Short mmCIF file of C-alpha atoms in Angstrom, two decimals:
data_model
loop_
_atom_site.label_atom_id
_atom_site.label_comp_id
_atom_site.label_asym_id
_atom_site.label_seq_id
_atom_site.Cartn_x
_atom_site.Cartn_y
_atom_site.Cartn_z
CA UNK A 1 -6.25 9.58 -14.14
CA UNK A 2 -5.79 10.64 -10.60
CA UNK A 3 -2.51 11.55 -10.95
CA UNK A 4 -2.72 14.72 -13.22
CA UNK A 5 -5.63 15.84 -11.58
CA UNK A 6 -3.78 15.60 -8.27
CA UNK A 7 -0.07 17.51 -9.82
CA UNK A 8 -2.80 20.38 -11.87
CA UNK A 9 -4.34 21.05 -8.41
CA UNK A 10 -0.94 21.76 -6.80
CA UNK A 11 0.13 23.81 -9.20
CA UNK A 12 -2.87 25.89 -9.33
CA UNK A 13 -2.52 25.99 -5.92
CA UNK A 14 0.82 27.55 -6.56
CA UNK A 15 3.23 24.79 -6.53
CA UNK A 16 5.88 25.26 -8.90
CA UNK A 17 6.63 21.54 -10.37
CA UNK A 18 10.28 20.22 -11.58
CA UNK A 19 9.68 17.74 -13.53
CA UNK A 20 12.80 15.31 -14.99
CA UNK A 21 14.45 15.46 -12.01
CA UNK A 22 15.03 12.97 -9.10
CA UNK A 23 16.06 13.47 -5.04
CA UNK A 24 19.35 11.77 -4.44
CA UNK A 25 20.20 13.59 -0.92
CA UNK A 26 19.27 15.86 2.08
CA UNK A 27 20.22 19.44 2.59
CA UNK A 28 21.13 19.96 6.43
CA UNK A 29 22.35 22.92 8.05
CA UNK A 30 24.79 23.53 10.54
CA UNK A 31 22.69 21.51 13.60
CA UNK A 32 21.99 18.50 11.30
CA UNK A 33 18.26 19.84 10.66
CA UNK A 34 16.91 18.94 7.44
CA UNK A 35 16.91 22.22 5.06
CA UNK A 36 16.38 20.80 1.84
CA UNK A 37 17.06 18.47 -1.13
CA UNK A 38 19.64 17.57 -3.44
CA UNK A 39 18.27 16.51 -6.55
CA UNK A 40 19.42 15.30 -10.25
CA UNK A 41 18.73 16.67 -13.25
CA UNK A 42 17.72 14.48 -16.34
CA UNK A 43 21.57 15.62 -17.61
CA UNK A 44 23.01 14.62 -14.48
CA UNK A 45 23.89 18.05 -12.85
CA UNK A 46 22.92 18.31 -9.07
CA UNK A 47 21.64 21.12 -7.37
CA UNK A 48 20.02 21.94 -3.66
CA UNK A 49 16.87 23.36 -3.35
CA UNK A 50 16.75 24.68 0.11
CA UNK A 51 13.03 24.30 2.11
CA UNK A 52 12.11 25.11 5.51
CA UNK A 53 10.31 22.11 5.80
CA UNK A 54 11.02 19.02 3.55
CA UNK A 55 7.92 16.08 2.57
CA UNK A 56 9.04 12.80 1.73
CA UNK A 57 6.55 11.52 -0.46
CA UNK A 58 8.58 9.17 -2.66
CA UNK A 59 6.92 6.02 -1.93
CA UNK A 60 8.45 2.44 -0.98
CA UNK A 61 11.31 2.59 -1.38
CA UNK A 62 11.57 6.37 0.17
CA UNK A 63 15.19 8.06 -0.51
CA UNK A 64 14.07 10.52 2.16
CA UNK A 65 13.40 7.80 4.52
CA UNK A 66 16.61 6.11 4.00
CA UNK A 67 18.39 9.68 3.99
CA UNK A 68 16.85 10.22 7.62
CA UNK A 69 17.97 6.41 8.74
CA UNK A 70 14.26 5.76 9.32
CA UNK A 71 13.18 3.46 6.90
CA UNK A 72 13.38 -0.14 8.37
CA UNK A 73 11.97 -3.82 7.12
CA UNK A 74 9.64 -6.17 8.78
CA UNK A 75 11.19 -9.76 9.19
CA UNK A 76 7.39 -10.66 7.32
CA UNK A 77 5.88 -11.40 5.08
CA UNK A 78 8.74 -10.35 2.69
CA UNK A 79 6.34 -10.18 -1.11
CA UNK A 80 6.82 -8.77 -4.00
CA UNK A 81 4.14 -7.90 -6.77
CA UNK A 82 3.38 -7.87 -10.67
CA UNK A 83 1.51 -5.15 -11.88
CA UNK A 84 0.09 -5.07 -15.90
CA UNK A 85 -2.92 -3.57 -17.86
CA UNK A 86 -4.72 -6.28 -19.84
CA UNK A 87 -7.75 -5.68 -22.33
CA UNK A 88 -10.08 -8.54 -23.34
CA UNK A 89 -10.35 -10.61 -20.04
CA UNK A 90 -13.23 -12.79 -20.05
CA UNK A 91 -15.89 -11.98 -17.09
CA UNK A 92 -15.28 -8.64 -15.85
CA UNK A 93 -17.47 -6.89 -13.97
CA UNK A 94 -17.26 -3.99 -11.98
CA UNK A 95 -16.58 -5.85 -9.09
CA UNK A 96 -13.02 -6.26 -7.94
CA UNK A 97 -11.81 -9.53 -7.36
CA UNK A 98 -9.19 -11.48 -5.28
CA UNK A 99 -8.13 -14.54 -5.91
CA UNK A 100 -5.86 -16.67 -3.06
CA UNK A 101 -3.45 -19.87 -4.05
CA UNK A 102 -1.39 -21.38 -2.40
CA UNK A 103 1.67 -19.45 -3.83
CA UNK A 104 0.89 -16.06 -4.31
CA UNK A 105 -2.15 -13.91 -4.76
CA UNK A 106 -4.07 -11.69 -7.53
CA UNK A 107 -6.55 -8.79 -8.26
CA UNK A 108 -8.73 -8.03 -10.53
CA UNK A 109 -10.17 -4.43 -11.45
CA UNK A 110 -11.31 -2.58 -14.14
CA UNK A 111 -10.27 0.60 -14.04
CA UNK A 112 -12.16 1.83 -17.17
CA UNK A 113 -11.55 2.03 -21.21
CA UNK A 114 -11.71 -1.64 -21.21
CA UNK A 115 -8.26 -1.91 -19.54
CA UNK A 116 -8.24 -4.01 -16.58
CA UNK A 117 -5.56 -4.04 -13.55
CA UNK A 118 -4.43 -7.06 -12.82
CA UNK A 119 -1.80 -7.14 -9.59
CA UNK A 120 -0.36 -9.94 -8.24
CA UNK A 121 1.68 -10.50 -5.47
CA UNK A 122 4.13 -13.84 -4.80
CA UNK A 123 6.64 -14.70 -1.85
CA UNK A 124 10.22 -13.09 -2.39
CA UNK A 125 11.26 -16.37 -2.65
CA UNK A 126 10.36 -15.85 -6.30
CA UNK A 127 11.92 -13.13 -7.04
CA UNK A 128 15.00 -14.97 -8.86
CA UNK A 129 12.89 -16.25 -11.11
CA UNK A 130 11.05 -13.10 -12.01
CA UNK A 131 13.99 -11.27 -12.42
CA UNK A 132 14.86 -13.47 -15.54
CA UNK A 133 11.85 -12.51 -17.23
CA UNK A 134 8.83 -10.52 -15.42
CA UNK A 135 6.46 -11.20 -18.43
CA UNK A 136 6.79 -14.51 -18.49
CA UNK A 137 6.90 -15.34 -15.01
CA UNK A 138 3.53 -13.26 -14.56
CA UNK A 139 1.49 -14.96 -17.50
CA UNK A 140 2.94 -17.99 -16.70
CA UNK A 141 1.41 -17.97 -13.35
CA UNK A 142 -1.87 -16.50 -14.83
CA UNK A 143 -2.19 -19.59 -17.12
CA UNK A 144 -2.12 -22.06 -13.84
CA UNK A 145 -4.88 -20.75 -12.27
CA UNK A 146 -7.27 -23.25 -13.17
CA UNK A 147 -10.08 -20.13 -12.40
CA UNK A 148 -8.66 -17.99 -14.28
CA UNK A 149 -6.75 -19.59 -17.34
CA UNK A 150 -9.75 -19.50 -19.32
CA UNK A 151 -10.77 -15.75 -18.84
CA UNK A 152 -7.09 -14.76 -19.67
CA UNK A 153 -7.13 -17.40 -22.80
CA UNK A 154 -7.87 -14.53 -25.20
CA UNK A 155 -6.68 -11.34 -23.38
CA UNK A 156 -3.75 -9.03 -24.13
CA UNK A 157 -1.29 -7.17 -22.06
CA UNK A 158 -0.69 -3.84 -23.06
CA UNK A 159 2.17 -2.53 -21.38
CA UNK A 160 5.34 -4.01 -19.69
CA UNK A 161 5.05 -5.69 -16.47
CA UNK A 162 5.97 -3.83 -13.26
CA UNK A 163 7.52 -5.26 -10.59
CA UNK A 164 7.05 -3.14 -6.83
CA UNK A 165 8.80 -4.62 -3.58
CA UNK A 166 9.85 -5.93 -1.49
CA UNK A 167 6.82 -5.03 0.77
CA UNK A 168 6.30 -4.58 4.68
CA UNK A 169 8.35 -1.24 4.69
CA UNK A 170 7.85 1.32 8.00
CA UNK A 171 9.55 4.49 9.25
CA UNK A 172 10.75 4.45 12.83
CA UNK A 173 8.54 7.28 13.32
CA UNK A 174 6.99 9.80 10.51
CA UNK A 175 9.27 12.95 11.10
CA UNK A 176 12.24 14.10 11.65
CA UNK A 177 13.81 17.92 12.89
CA UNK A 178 13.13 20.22 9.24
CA UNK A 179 10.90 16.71 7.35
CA UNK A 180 8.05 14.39 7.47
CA UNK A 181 7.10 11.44 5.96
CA UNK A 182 3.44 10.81 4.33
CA UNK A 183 2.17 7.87 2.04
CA UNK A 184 4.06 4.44 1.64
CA UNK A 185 6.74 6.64 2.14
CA UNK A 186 6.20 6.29 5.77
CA UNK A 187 4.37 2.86 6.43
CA UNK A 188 3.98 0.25 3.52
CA UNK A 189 3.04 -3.23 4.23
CA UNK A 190 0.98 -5.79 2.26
CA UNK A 191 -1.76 -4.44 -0.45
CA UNK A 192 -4.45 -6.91 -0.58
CA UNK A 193 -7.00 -4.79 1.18
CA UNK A 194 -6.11 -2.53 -1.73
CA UNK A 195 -5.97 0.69 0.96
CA UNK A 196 -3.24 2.83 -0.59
CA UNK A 197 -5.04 5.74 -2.05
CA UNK A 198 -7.47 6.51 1.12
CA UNK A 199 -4.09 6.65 3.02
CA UNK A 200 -2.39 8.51 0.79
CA UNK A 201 -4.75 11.12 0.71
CA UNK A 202 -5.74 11.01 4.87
CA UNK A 203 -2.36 11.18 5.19
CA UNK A 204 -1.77 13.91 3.01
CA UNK A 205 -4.95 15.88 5.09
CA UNK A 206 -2.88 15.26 8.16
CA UNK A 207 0.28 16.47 6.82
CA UNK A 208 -1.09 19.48 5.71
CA UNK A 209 -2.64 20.29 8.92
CA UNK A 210 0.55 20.18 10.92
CA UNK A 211 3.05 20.94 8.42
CA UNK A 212 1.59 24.18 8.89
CA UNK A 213 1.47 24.51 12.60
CA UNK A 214 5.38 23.46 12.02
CA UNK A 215 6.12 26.43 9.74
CA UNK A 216 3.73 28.88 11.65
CA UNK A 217 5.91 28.24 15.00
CA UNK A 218 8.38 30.56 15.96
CA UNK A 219 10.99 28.33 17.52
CA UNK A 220 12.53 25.11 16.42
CA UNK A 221 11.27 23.12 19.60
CA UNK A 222 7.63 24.18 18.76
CA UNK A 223 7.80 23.34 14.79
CA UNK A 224 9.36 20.04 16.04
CA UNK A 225 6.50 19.06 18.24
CA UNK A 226 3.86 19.89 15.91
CA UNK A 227 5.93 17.29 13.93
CA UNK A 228 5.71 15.05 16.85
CA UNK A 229 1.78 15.47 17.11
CA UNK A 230 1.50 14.54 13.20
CA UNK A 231 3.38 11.34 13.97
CA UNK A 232 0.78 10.61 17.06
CA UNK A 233 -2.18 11.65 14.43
CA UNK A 234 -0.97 8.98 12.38
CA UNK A 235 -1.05 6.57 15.00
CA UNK A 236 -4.80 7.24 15.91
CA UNK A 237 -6.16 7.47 11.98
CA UNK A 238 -4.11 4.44 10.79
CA UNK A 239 -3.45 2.08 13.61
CA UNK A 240 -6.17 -0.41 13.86
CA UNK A 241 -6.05 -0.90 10.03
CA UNK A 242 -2.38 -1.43 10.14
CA UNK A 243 -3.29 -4.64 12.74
CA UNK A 244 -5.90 -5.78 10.59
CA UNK A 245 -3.20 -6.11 7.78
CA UNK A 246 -0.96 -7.54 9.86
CA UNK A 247 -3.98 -9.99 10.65
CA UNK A 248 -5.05 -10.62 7.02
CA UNK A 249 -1.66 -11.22 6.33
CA UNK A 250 -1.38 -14.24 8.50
CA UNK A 251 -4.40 -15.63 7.32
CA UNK A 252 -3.78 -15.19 3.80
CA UNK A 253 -0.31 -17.26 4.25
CA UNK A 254 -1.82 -20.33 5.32
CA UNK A 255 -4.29 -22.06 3.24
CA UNK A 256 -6.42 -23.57 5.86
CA UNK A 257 -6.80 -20.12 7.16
CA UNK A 258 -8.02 -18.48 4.50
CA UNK A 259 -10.26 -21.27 3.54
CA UNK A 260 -11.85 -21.31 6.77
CA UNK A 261 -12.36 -17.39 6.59
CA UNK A 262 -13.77 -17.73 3.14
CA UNK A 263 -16.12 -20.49 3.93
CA UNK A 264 -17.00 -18.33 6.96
CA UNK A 265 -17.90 -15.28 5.02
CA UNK A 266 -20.03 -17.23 2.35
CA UNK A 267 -22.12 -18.39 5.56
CA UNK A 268 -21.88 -14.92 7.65
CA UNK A 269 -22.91 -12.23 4.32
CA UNK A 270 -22.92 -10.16 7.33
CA UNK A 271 -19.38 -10.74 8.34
CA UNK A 272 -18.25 -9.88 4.55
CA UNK A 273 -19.32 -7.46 4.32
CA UNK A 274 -17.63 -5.63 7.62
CA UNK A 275 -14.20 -6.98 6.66
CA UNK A 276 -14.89 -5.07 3.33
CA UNK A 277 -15.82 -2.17 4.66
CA UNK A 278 -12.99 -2.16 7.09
CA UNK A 279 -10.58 -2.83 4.09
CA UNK A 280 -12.42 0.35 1.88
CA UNK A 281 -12.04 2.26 5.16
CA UNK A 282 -15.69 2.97 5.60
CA UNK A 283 -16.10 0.86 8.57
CA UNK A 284 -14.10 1.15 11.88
CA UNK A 285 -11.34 -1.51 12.13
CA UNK A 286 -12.54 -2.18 16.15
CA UNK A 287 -16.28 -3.67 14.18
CA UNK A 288 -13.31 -7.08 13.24
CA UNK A 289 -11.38 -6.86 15.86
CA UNK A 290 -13.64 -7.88 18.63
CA UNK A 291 -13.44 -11.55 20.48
CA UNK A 292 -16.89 -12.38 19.22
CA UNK A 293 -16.17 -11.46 15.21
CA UNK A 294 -12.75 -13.18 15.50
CA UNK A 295 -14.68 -16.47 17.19
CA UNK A 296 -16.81 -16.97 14.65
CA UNK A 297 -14.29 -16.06 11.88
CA UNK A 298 -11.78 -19.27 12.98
CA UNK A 299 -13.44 -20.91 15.68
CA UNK A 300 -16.77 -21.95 15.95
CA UNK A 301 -18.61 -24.56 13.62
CA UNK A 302 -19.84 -23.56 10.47
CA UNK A 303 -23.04 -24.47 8.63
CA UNK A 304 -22.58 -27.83 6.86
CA UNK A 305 -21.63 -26.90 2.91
CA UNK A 306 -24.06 -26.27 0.44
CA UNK A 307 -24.50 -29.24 -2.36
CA UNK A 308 -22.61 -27.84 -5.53
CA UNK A 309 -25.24 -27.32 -8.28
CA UNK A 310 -24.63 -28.91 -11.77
CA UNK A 311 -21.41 -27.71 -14.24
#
């Protein structure tokens, strides 16, 4: 849904959209500036169209990125994820859910029309094994969770399974002379705080701002430090949230971690709900990042455990 309503807005705006077609390459000119793209057609003919500035927005896997030799891995956590629309799953509500095991991890969401998204990420250590068959690998999986075998008893997937990855993806920095980078494009790393789309779009606000200052200035030096100050803008909008993921990520790796932090958060409502308002990007990261939050998060002794009522 978002997607039209994001491309119909540009072109009102007076973009003028090629659709069919794919970047392969960079344009540079004669001092190794960036000064456009080569891309594909859907018959296979190339062509450059020439741009004095150049936005790599392509995602994860970012051909720009690669093209500028900034795209670089983190050593961890190396995932990969499952993505599939299902109809008919039992208990939906519109609450999103996550649920943790001890070899991967899945949400729930319904995302409207009775479709639900259902995204689940495992270690790349499995990805031999989903490469044989995504579908089955995925359902598979679903039908082990003792939680959620039952709900999924009855549904139906309605398109093929995706597979996205591998994750923890960054850019060296967010620019380069004649390009920036915005979105996953420039700094991917582990969705289970489900963050993409706030960042896409901040980001997007913040590229705007100084892609313009870049192609308002009148020298190259100037247009390449307004470059400079989006990269540094970045950096101050996104940079406690990338240590909380960094954080979560951890946790979410080791079972007696996240069990502790769930147990935690069932006796501290308060607590829950600042981690999810740090993960919507409502709240501040700093609110979960102080000694005292993180104390009482993994540290200090929690209320004894409610009884369990009856079945």
């Amino acid at each position: 849904v978002l997607d039209p309503i994001l491309l119909d807005a540009a072109r009102r705006a007076g973009a003028e959209v090629h659709e069919g077609v794919r970047v392969v390459d960079l344009a540079r000119d004669r001092r190794g500036r960036v000064a456009g793209v080569v891309v594909l057609g859907a018959g296979g003919q190339r062509r450059t169209l020439y741009a004095r500035l150049v936005v790599g927005a392509d995602g994860l896997n970012s051909v720009v990125a690669q093209r500028l030799g900034l795209a670089r891995r983190w050593p961890w956590p190396r995932r990969l994820a499952l993505v599939a629309h299902f109809r008919d799953v039992e208990g939906i509500t519109e609450f999103g859910e996550m649920h943790v095991a001890r070899d991967g991890y899945v949400g729930l969401a319904d995302v409207g029309g009775g479709l639900v998204n259902v995204s689940a990420v495992f270690p790349q250590e499995a990805g031999r094994a989903i490469a044989a068959d995504p579908a089955a690998f995925f359902e598979g999986w679903l039908a082990r969770q003792p939680q959620l075998a039952p709900r999924f008893a009855g549904a139906r997937r309605v398109e093929a399974v995706r597979a996205v990855g591998p994750f923890a993806s960054h850019a060296r920095r967010s620019w380069a002379p004649g390009a920036l980078l915005v979105g996953d494009a420039a700094d991917f790393f582990d969705p289970f705080t489900g963050e993409g789309i706030y960042t896409a779009l901040r980001g997007g606000e913040l590229a705007a701002l100084h892609a313009r200052a870049a192609l308002d200035a009148t020298t190259t030096g100037a247009a390449d430090a307004a470059l400079a100050a989006y990269h540094r803008a970045r950096r101050r909008e996104f940079g406690g949230k990338w240590v909380v993921e960094r954080v979560i990520a951890v946790v979410i790796a080791k079972a007696p971690l996240i069990n502790r932090a769930a147990r935690c958060c069932e006796a501290h409502p308060d607590m829950a709900d600042l981690l999810v308002g740090v993960a919507g990007d409502f709240v501040p990261p700093r609110r979960v990042m102080r000694p005292s939050f993180l104390l009482t998060l993994f540290a200090r002794p929690l209320p004894a455990a409610r009884a369990a009522g009856p079945a």
